[in-house]
Amino acid sequence: MVNISSEVGNISGELVNNTATEEVPFFFINQTSQIVLILLYTVTVMLAICGNVLVVVVFTKGKGCRTDIRPFLINLAVADLIMAVFCLPFTFSATMLRTWIFSKPMCPVVLALQHLSVSASVFTNMAIGTDRFLAVTFPLRSRLAASRAKLFLVAIWIFSIGLASVQLFVSRANDVFFADYHFIVCDEIWETENARRTFTLFVLFITYIIPLCILSVTYSIVGILLWRRTSPGNADQTRDTNQLQSKRKVVKMLIIIILMFGLCWLPLHTFFLVIDFNPELLNYKTTAQEEMFTAIYYCVHWLAMSNSFANPIIYGFLNESFRVSIHIQF
């Protein structure tokens, strides 16, 4: 299903339950690919952790970075940190080893935390877009920014916890015996396939389609308004040139935000949506088909997870005051 965190957590179960033949080895990825994947995911985890910790430190202590969206950027970094700690390592190990190596009670907790991090990250992105829209369209109400941010943050975590709590009821670790192997699969257990598919579509709309539509609309309006707006006073060529350059930087950053969010998550959403509605695709005829499926999964999964370290770059390193604060503090 396309509720990202849960599917990411139980993909190993899908692979185990649909193995092509009894001759398929326990490690179905060749050694070279394993080394490449281990290095790739290790670097991704380190970048995500270091980048988001840096964002939290700079926006918490950096005096030059105390903008009105600072609470959102810190919240986004925290959500991405949770993703780096609970999504990447657990998912990667479960898929590489084709078994759940952790304690069984940890299964629903880990999947819930995975879903929590994804939802909080997506909703925070959506809140930033909405807040920027309100700030630009109603500039005289800027004094309400602090209270508005608190309201948004509370709503983000309430909705995220609500969505994540579903995993505590539908996820569990089960023993699976295949040929001479014994696997433990951390998976979602639904009463019917219709229930699974309904939840898939629900989460797809809540965590991807609706946020992407809102971000596209709000940032488009913000970009247009910023492009057209001029400072009061007499016309000044130097001032107008600087304004135009500044506007272009803002619009460019907003476009990058939308593109990165959409492009990073679209392949993984599509992958699980297709699998949920076409489970026969997992009935591999040959080992080559299984290897191709696994390669596709790792590509789309890594792309989605890479958004966790892309966010600090987009929201932080493209900000001049952020770079200045880094130099001052470090």
Coordinates of C-alpha atoms in Angstrom, one line a residue:
M1 CA 0.0 0.0 0.0
V2 CA 1.1 3.6 -0.5
N3 CA 1.1 4.7 3.1
I4 CA 4.8 5.2 2.8
S5 CA 6.2 4.4 6.2
S6 CA 4.3 1.2 6.6
E7 CA 5.0 -0.1 3.2
V8 CA 8.6 0.8 3.6
G9 CA 8.6 -1.2 6.8
N10 CA 7.0 -4.3 5.4
I11 CA 8.5 -4.6 1.9
S12 CA 10.7 -7.4 3.1
G13 CA 7.6 -9.4 4.0
E14 CA 6.3 -9.0 0.4
L15 CA 9.6 -10.2 -0.9
V16 CA 9.7 -13.2 1.4
N17 CA 6.2 -14.3 0.8
N18 CA 6.5 -14.2 -3.0
T19 CA 9.9 -15.7 -3.6
A20 CA 10.2 -17.3 -7.0
T21 CA 11.8 -20.7 -6.3
E22 CA 13.3 -22.6 -3.4
E23 CA 16.7 -22.1 -5.1
V24 CA 16.6 -18.3 -4.5
P25 CA 19.5 -17.6 -2.0
F26 CA 19.0 -15.9 1.4
F27 CA 20.9 -12.9 0.1
F28 CA 19.3 -12.4 -3.3
I29 CA 21.5 -9.3 -4.0
N30 CA 25.0 -10.0 -5.3
Q31 CA 27.9 -8.9 -3.1
T32 CA 28.9 -5.9 -5.1
S33 CA 25.3 -4.5 -5.0
Q34 CA 25.2 -5.1 -1.3
I35 CA 28.3 -3.1 -0.7
V36 CA 27.1 -0.3 -2.9
L37 CA 23.7 -0.2 -1.1
I38 CA 25.3 -0.3 2.3
L39 CA 27.6 2.6 1.5
L40 CA 24.7 4.6 -0.2
Y41 CA 22.3 4.2 2.7
T42 CA 25.0 4.8 5.3
V43 CA 25.9 8.1 3.6
T44 CA 22.3 9.0 3.3
V45 CA 21.7 8.4 7.0
M46 CA 24.7 10.4 8.0
L47 CA 23.8 13.3 5.7
A48 CA 20.2 13.3 7.0
I49 CA 21.3 13.3 10.7
C50 CA 24.2 15.8 10.3
G51 CA 22.2 18.1 8.1
N52 CA 19.1 18.2 10.2
V53 CA 21.0 18.5 13.5
L54 CA 22.8 21.4 12.0
V55 CA 19.5 23.0 11.0
V56 CA 18.1 22.6 14.5
V57 CA 21.3 24.1 16.1
V58 CA 21.6 27.0 13.7
F59 CA 17.9 28.0 13.8
T60 CA 17.8 27.6 17.6
K61 CA 21.0 29.5 18.5
G62 CA 21.7 31.6 15.4
K63 CA 20.5 35.1 16.0
G64 CA 20.6 35.9 12.3
C65 CA 18.2 33.1 11.4
R66 CA 15.3 34.1 13.7
T67 CA 12.8 34.4 10.9
D68 CA 9.0 33.9 11.4
I69 CA 9.2 30.4 9.7
R70 CA 12.0 29.3 12.1
P71 CA 9.7 27.0 14.1
F72 CA 8.6 25.2 11.0
L73 CA 12.2 24.7 9.8
I74 CA 13.1 23.2 13.2
N75 CA 10.0 21.0 13.2
L76 CA 10.8 19.8 9.7
A77 CA 14.4 19.0 10.7
V78 CA 13.1 17.0 13.7
A79 CA 10.6 15.1 11.5
D80 CA 13.4 14.3 9.1
L81 CA 15.7 13.2 11.9
I82 CA 13.0 10.7 13.0
M83 CA 12.9 9.5 9.5
A84 CA 16.6 9.0 9.3
V85 CA 16.7 7.1 12.5
F86 CA 13.6 4.9 12.2
C87 CA 12.9 4.6 8.4
L88 CA 16.3 4.1 6.8
P89 CA 18.1 1.6 9.1
F90 CA 15.1 -0.6 9.9
T91 CA 13.8 -0.7 6.4
F92 CA 17.3 -1.3 4.9
S93 CA 18.2 -4.1 7.3
A94 CA 14.8 -5.9 6.9
T95 CA 15.0 -5.9 3.2
M96 CA 18.6 -6.8 2.8
L97 CA 18.4 -9.7 5.3
R98 CA 14.8 -10.6 4.3
T99 CA 13.8 -10.9 7.9
W100 CA 13.0 -8.8 10.9
I101 CA 16.0 -9.0 13.2
F102 CA 14.6 -6.9 16.0
S103 CA 12.2 -7.8 18.8
K104 CA 8.6 -8.5 17.8
P105 CA 7.1 -5.8 20.0
M106 CA 9.2 -3.3 18.2
C107 CA 7.5 -3.9 14.9
P108 CA 4.3 -1.8 15.4
V109 CA 6.2 0.8 17.3
V110 CA 8.8 1.2 14.5
L111 CA 6.2 1.3 11.8
A112 CA 4.2 3.9 13.7
L113 CA 7.3 6.1 14.2
Q114 CA 8.1 5.7 10.5
H115 CA 4.6 6.9 9.6
L116 CA 4.8 9.7 12.1
S117 CA 8.0 11.0 10.6
V118 CA 6.7 11.0 7.1
S119 CA 3.4 12.6 8.0
A120 CA 5.0 15.3 10.1
S121 CA 7.5 16.1 7.4
V122 CA 4.8 16.4 4.7
F123 CA 2.4 18.4 6.9
T124 CA 5.2 20.7 7.9
N125 CA 6.0 21.4 4.3
M126 CA 2.4 22.1 3.7
A127 CA 2.2 24.4 6.7
I128 CA 5.2 26.4 5.5
G129 CA 3.5 26.9 2.1
T130 CA 0.3 28.0 3.8
D131 CA 2.1 30.3 6.2
R132 CA 4.0 32.0 3.4
F133 CA 0.8 32.5 1.5
L134 CA -0.9 34.1 4.5
A135 CA 2.2 36.3 5.2
V136 CA 2.4 37.6 1.7
T137 CA -1.3 38.1 1.0
F138 CA -2.0 39.6 4.5
P139 CA 1.3 41.4 5.4
L140 CA -0.4 43.6 8.0
R141 CA -1.2 40.6 10.1
S142 CA 2.4 39.6 10.5
R143 CA 2.1 40.1 14.3
L144 CA 0.0 37.0 14.3
A145 CA 2.7 34.9 12.8
A146 CA 3.9 33.5 16.1
S147 CA 0.5 32.3 17.3
R148 CA -0.3 31.0 13.9
A149 CA 2.9 28.9 13.9
K150 CA 2.0 27.4 17.2
L151 CA -1.4 26.5 16.0
F152 CA 0.0 24.9 12.9
L153 CA 2.6 22.9 14.8
V154 CA 0.0 21.5 17.2
A155 CA -2.2 20.5 14.3
I156 CA 0.7 18.9 12.5
W157 CA 1.6 16.6 15.4
I158 CA -2.1 15.8 16.2
F159 CA -2.8 14.7 12.6
S160 CA 0.5 12.9 12.3
I161 CA 0.1 10.9 15.5
G162 CA -3.5 10.1 14.5
L163 CA -2.3 8.6 11.2
A164 CA 0.6 6.8 12.7
S165 CA -1.4 5.2 15.5
V166 CA -3.2 3.0 12.9
Q167 CA 0.1 1.0 12.7
L168 CA -0.1 0.1 16.4
F169 CA -3.3 -1.8 15.6
V170 CA -2.6 -3.4 12.2
S171 CA 1.1 -4.1 12.3
R172 CA 2.8 -7.1 13.9
A173 CA 5.8 -9.4 13.4
N174 CA 4.9 -13.0 12.3
D175 CA 7.0 -16.1 11.8
V176 CA 7.2 -17.3 8.2
F177 CA 8.7 -20.7 7.2
F178 CA 10.0 -21.1 3.6
A179 CA 11.8 -24.2 2.6
D180 CA 14.7 -24.5 5.1
Y181 CA 14.5 -20.9 6.2
H182 CA 12.8 -19.2 9.1
F183 CA 11.9 -15.6 8.6
I184 CA 10.2 -13.0 10.8
V185 CA 8.1 -10.5 8.8
C186 CA 7.1 -7.1 10.2
D187 CA 3.9 -6.5 8.2
E188 CA 0.5 -4.9 8.2
I189 CA -2.3 -7.4 8.7
W190 CA -5.7 -6.2 7.3
E191 CA -8.9 -8.2 7.5
T192 CA -9.5 -7.6 3.8
E193 CA -7.6 -6.4 0.7
N194 CA -10.3 -3.7 0.2
A195 CA -9.4 -2.3 3.7
R196 CA -5.8 -2.2 2.8
R197 CA -6.5 -0.6 -0.6
T198 CA -8.8 2.0 0.9
F199 CA -6.2 3.0 3.5
T200 CA -3.6 3.1 0.7
L201 CA -5.7 5.6 -1.3
F202 CA -6.6 7.6 1.8
V203 CA -2.9 8.1 2.8
L204 CA -2.0 8.8 -0.8
F205 CA -4.3 11.7 -0.9
I206 CA -3.6 12.9 2.6
T207 CA 0.2 12.7 2.5
Y208 CA 0.9 13.4 -1.2
I209 CA -1.8 14.6 -3.6
I210 CA -3.5 17.2 -1.3
P211 CA -0.2 18.6 0.1
L212 CA 1.3 18.8 -3.4
C213 CA -1.8 20.6 -4.7
I214 CA -1.8 23.1 -1.8
L215 CA 2.0 23.7 -2.2
S216 CA 1.6 24.3 -5.9
V217 CA -1.2 26.8 -5.5
T218 CA 0.2 28.7 -2.5
Y219 CA 3.7 28.9 -3.8
S220 CA 2.5 29.9 -7.3
I221 CA 0.5 32.8 -5.8
V222 CA 3.3 33.8 -3.5
G223 CA 5.8 33.8 -6.4
I224 CA 3.5 36.0 -8.5
L225 CA 2.8 38.4 -5.7
L226 CA 6.5 38.7 -4.8
W227 CA 7.4 39.2 -8.5
R228 CA 4.9 42.0 -9.0
R229 CA 5.4 43.8 -5.6
T230 CA 7.6 46.9 -5.4
S231 CA 8.9 48.8 -2.4
P232 CA 7.2 52.2 -1.7
G233 CA 9.1 55.4 -2.6
N234 CA 10.7 56.9 -5.6
A235 CA 11.9 54.7 -8.3
D236 CA 15.5 53.7 -8.0
Q237 CA 17.3 51.6 -10.6
T238 CA 19.7 50.0 -8.1
R239 CA 17.0 49.2 -5.7
D240 CA 14.7 47.8 -8.4
T241 CA 17.5 45.6 -9.7
N242 CA 18.3 44.2 -6.3
Q243 CA 14.6 43.6 -5.7
L244 CA 14.2 41.7 -9.0
Q245 CA 17.2 39.5 -8.1
S246 CA 15.9 38.9 -4.7
K247 CA 12.4 38.0 -6.1
R248 CA 14.0 35.6 -8.6
K249 CA 15.9 33.8 -5.8
V250 CA 12.7 33.4 -3.7
V251 CA 10.7 32.1 -6.7
K252 CA 13.5 29.8 -7.6
M253 CA 13.7 28.3 -4.1
L254 CA 9.9 27.9 -4.1
I255 CA 10.0 26.0 -7.4
I256 CA 12.8 23.8 -6.1
I257 CA 10.7 23.0 -2.9
I258 CA 7.7 21.8 -5.0
L259 CA 9.8 19.9 -7.5
M260 CA 11.9 18.1 -4.8
F261 CA 8.9 17.1 -2.8
G262 CA 6.9 15.9 -5.8
L263 CA 9.8 14.1 -7.6
C264 CA 11.3 12.4 -4.5
W265 CA 8.0 10.8 -3.3
L266 CA 6.2 10.2 -6.6
P267 CA 8.1 7.0 -7.6
L268 CA 7.6 5.3 -4.2
H269 CA 3.9 6.2 -4.1
T270 CA 3.4 4.9 -7.6
F271 CA 5.4 1.7 -6.8
F272 CA 3.3 0.7 -3.8
L273 CA 0.0 1.8 -5.4
V274 CA 0.7 -0.5 -8.4
I275 CA 1.8 -3.4 -6.1
D276 CA -1.3 -3.1 -3.8
F277 CA -3.7 -3.1 -6.7
N278 CA -1.7 -5.7 -8.7
P279 CA -0.4 -8.2 -6.2
E280 CA 0.2 -10.8 -8.9
L281 CA 3.2 -8.8 -9.9
L282 CA 5.0 -10.2 -6.8
N283 CA 4.5 -13.8 -8.1
Y284 CA 8.0 -14.0 -9.6
K285 CA 8.6 -16.5 -12.3
T286 CA 12.3 -16.3 -12.3
T287 CA 15.1 -15.0 -10.0
A288 CA 15.8 -12.3 -12.6
Q289 CA 12.3 -10.9 -12.1
E290 CA 12.8 -10.8 -8.4
E291 CA 16.2 -9.1 -8.8
M292 CA 14.6 -6.5 -11.1
F293 CA 11.8 -5.9 -8.6
T294 CA 14.3 -5.4 -5.8
A295 CA 16.4 -3.0 -7.8
I296 CA 13.4 -0.9 -8.6
Y297 CA 12.3 -0.9 -5.0
Y298 CA 15.7 0.3 -3.8
C299 CA 15.9 3.0 -6.3
V300 CA 12.5 4.5 -5.5
H301 CA 12.9 4.0 -1.8
W302 CA 16.3 5.7 -1.7
L303 CA 14.9 8.6 -3.8
A304 CA 12.1 9.2 -1.3
M305 CA 14.4 8.9 1.7
S306 CA 16.9 11.3 0.1
N307 CA 14.3 14.0 0.7
S308 CA 15.3 13.9 4.3
F309 CA 18.7 15.4 3.6
A310 CA 17.5 17.5 0.7
N311 CA 15.3 19.5 2.9
P312 CA 18.1 21.0 5.0
I313 CA 19.8 22.0 1.7
I314 CA 16.6 23.6 0.3
Y315 CA 15.5 25.4 3.5
G316 CA 18.9 26.0 5.0
F317 CA 21.9 26.2 2.7
L318 CA 20.1 28.4 0.1
N319 CA 19.6 30.9 2.9
E320 CA 22.4 33.4 3.1
S321 CA 21.7 34.1 6.8
F322 CA 21.9 30.4 7.5
R323 CA 25.4 30.2 6.0
V324 CA 26.5 33.2 7.9
S325 CA 25.3 31.7 11.2
I326 CA 27.2 28.5 10.4
H327 CA 30.4 30.4 10.0
I328 CA 29.7 32.4 13.2
Q329 CA 28.9 29.3 15.4
F330 CA 31.4 26.9 13.9

